Amino acid sequence: MGELRAEAFDRFVAARWSALLHLARLLTGGDRHRAEDLLQEALVKLWFAWPRVAEQAPEAYVRRVLARAAARSARRRWWGEHPVDQLPDPPEAGDETAAVDERTRLEAMLALLPARQRAAVVLRYYQDLPERHVAEALGCPVGTARSLTARGVARLRQLLAEATEPVE
């Protein structure tokens, strides 16, 4: 029985790893290392809950754990980073397309949103979840999820408009 559990869990993780990592990265404001840590934490919790959720909705369970853990981790004051005397050289500009530039700019603006607004916007528009599922993942009423999403989108529009205006 334990081997079947492990095999089913491994298949789920292999099939959904990249999508879940992308979601975690968006929820952490683009920090890939924090996203990997967040996803590992969520998958550990999923492993222990696997017998209960395997036949129902394991991805919804992981999304909920990710959203809540991202909001909780955003409240931490210190992540253990240490300042350095000199910053590394920026990477050379390569051949990038406008779509990649726009996505990068949008992800940077997402990182400026408060954690719960960012989670609501990401779940609603990146993951294309209905408002009810966003509310379930965030552990709040539908009206609150709708409000968080609306405020997040409004703030994103404001940030994007400010970023495109020329500086005088």
XYZ file of C-alpha atoms in Angstrom:
168
model
C 0.000 0.000 0.000
C 2.835 2.392 0.867
C 4.470 1.826 -2.524
C 1.246 2.696 -4.350
C 0.964 5.867 -2.282
C 4.536 6.833 -3.100
C 4.092 6.089 -6.804
C 0.903 8.148 -7.075
C 2.510 11.018 -5.184
C 5.631 10.861 -7.381
C 3.511 10.907 -10.542
C 1.583 13.936 -9.315
C 4.751 15.828 -8.398
C 6.450 14.959 -11.701
C 3.420 16.074 -13.696
C 2.753 19.333 -11.828
C 6.215 20.402 -10.595
C 6.911 23.121 -13.161
C 3.436 24.678 -12.907
C 3.552 24.653 -9.104
C 7.066 26.129 -9.071
C 5.906 28.885 -11.423
C 2.982 29.620 -9.104
C 5.282 29.672 -6.058
C 7.676 32.004 -7.875
C 4.881 34.408 -8.640
C 3.602 34.251 -5.065
C 7.064 35.091 -3.708
C 7.524 38.062 -5.999
C 9.945 36.343 -8.353
C 12.396 34.978 -5.786
C 13.205 31.545 -7.208
C 15.013 30.312 -4.090
C 12.167 31.255 -1.769
C 9.745 29.730 -4.279
C 11.615 26.427 -4.239
C 11.618 26.424 -0.429
C 7.932 27.290 -0.377
C 7.073 24.505 -2.828
C 9.115 21.970 -0.869
C 7.267 22.947 2.290
C 3.919 22.577 0.500
C 4.850 19.177 -0.951
C 5.878 17.887 2.476
C 2.479 18.896 3.805
C 0.844 17.269 0.776
C 2.717 14.013 1.439
C 1.231 13.756 4.916
C -2.237 14.700 3.642
C -1.966 12.516 0.516
C -4.260 9.696 1.711
C -7.039 12.267 2.315
C -6.616 14.456 -0.780
C -5.198 12.134 -3.463
C -8.584 11.213 -4.872
C -10.100 14.678 -4.445
C -8.042 17.696 -5.452
C -4.344 17.520 -4.568
C -3.474 20.526 -6.716
C -6.050 22.710 -4.990
C -4.623 21.598 -1.643
C -1.082 22.547 -2.731
C -2.288 25.920 -4.079
C -3.940 26.676 -0.743
C -0.813 25.698 1.193
C 1.370 27.776 -1.161
C -0.820 30.875 -0.921
C -1.012 30.731 2.861
C 2.682 29.971 3.304
C 3.641 32.809 0.928
C 1.521 35.265 2.902
C 2.999 34.006 6.164
C 6.574 34.150 4.899
C 6.108 37.677 3.557
C 5.648 38.848 7.143
C 9.092 37.646 8.167
C 11.527 40.436 8.855
C 14.751 38.687 7.925
C 15.565 35.918 5.450
C 19.218 35.474 6.274
C 20.679 37.536 3.450
C 24.011 39.152 4.094
C 25.057 42.415 2.449
C 28.183 42.498 0.309
C 30.606 45.333 -0.349
C 30.337 45.236 -4.121
C 27.429 44.217 -6.316
C 28.080 41.767 -9.165
C 28.150 43.097 -12.702
C 24.737 43.129 -14.328
C 24.245 40.524 -17.061
C 24.877 41.547 -20.633
C 21.744 42.442 -22.578
C 21.046 39.630 -24.982
C 18.507 39.054 -27.687
C 15.258 39.283 -25.762
C 11.791 39.514 -27.153
C 9.240 42.096 -26.162
C 7.046 39.412 -24.588
C 9.809 38.324 -22.224
C 10.507 41.958 -21.310
C 6.832 42.623 -20.643
C 6.457 39.476 -18.532
C 9.559 40.363 -16.529
C 8.274 43.888 -15.972
C 4.889 42.564 -14.869
C 6.488 40.065 -12.476
C 8.586 42.866 -10.970
C 5.445 44.927 -10.426
C 3.712 41.890 -8.901
C 6.536 41.704 -6.367
C 5.597 45.204 -5.167
C 2.063 44.177 -4.204
C 1.238 43.126 -0.638
C 1.385 39.343 -0.234
C -2.370 38.685 -0.043
C -3.144 40.945 -3.020
C -0.355 39.297 -4.998
C -1.680 35.843 -4.111
C -5.223 36.811 -5.128
C -4.108 38.268 -8.477
C -1.829 35.316 -9.254
C -4.435 32.706 -8.376
C -7.206 34.526 -10.225
C -5.400 35.554 -13.412
C -2.240 33.442 -13.736
C -3.857 30.246 -12.521
C -7.258 31.223 -13.996
C -9.141 30.108 -10.898
C -12.710 31.185 -10.228
C -13.220 33.631 -7.364
C -14.617 30.899 -5.141
C -11.421 28.823 -5.466
C -9.257 31.886 -4.855
C -11.226 32.535 -1.664
C -10.797 28.916 -0.563
C -7.050 29.017 -1.225
C -6.671 32.245 0.741
C -8.999 31.121 3.510
C -11.295 34.128 3.267
C -14.820 34.957 2.047
C -15.434 35.377 -1.694
C -16.059 39.104 -1.247
C -12.682 39.560 0.409
C -10.947 37.598 -2.352
C -12.753 39.723 -4.947
C -11.711 42.902 -3.124
C -8.089 41.766 -2.807
C -8.010 40.933 -6.516
C -9.568 44.254 -7.550
C -7.190 46.264 -5.356
C -4.226 44.250 -6.613
C -5.132 44.799 -10.269
C -5.740 48.512 -9.657
C -2.357 48.845 -7.947
C -0.674 46.915 -10.780
C -2.204 49.283 -13.323
C -0.964 52.248 -11.314
C 2.553 50.811 -10.995
C 2.727 49.950 -14.696
C 1.531 53.420 -15.677
C 4.121 55.054 -13.429
C 6.861 52.824 -14.830
C 6.086 53.774 -18.434
C 5.856 57.548 -17.886
C 9.048 59.392 -18.816
C 11.036 60.814 -15.942
C 11.744 64.536 -16.253
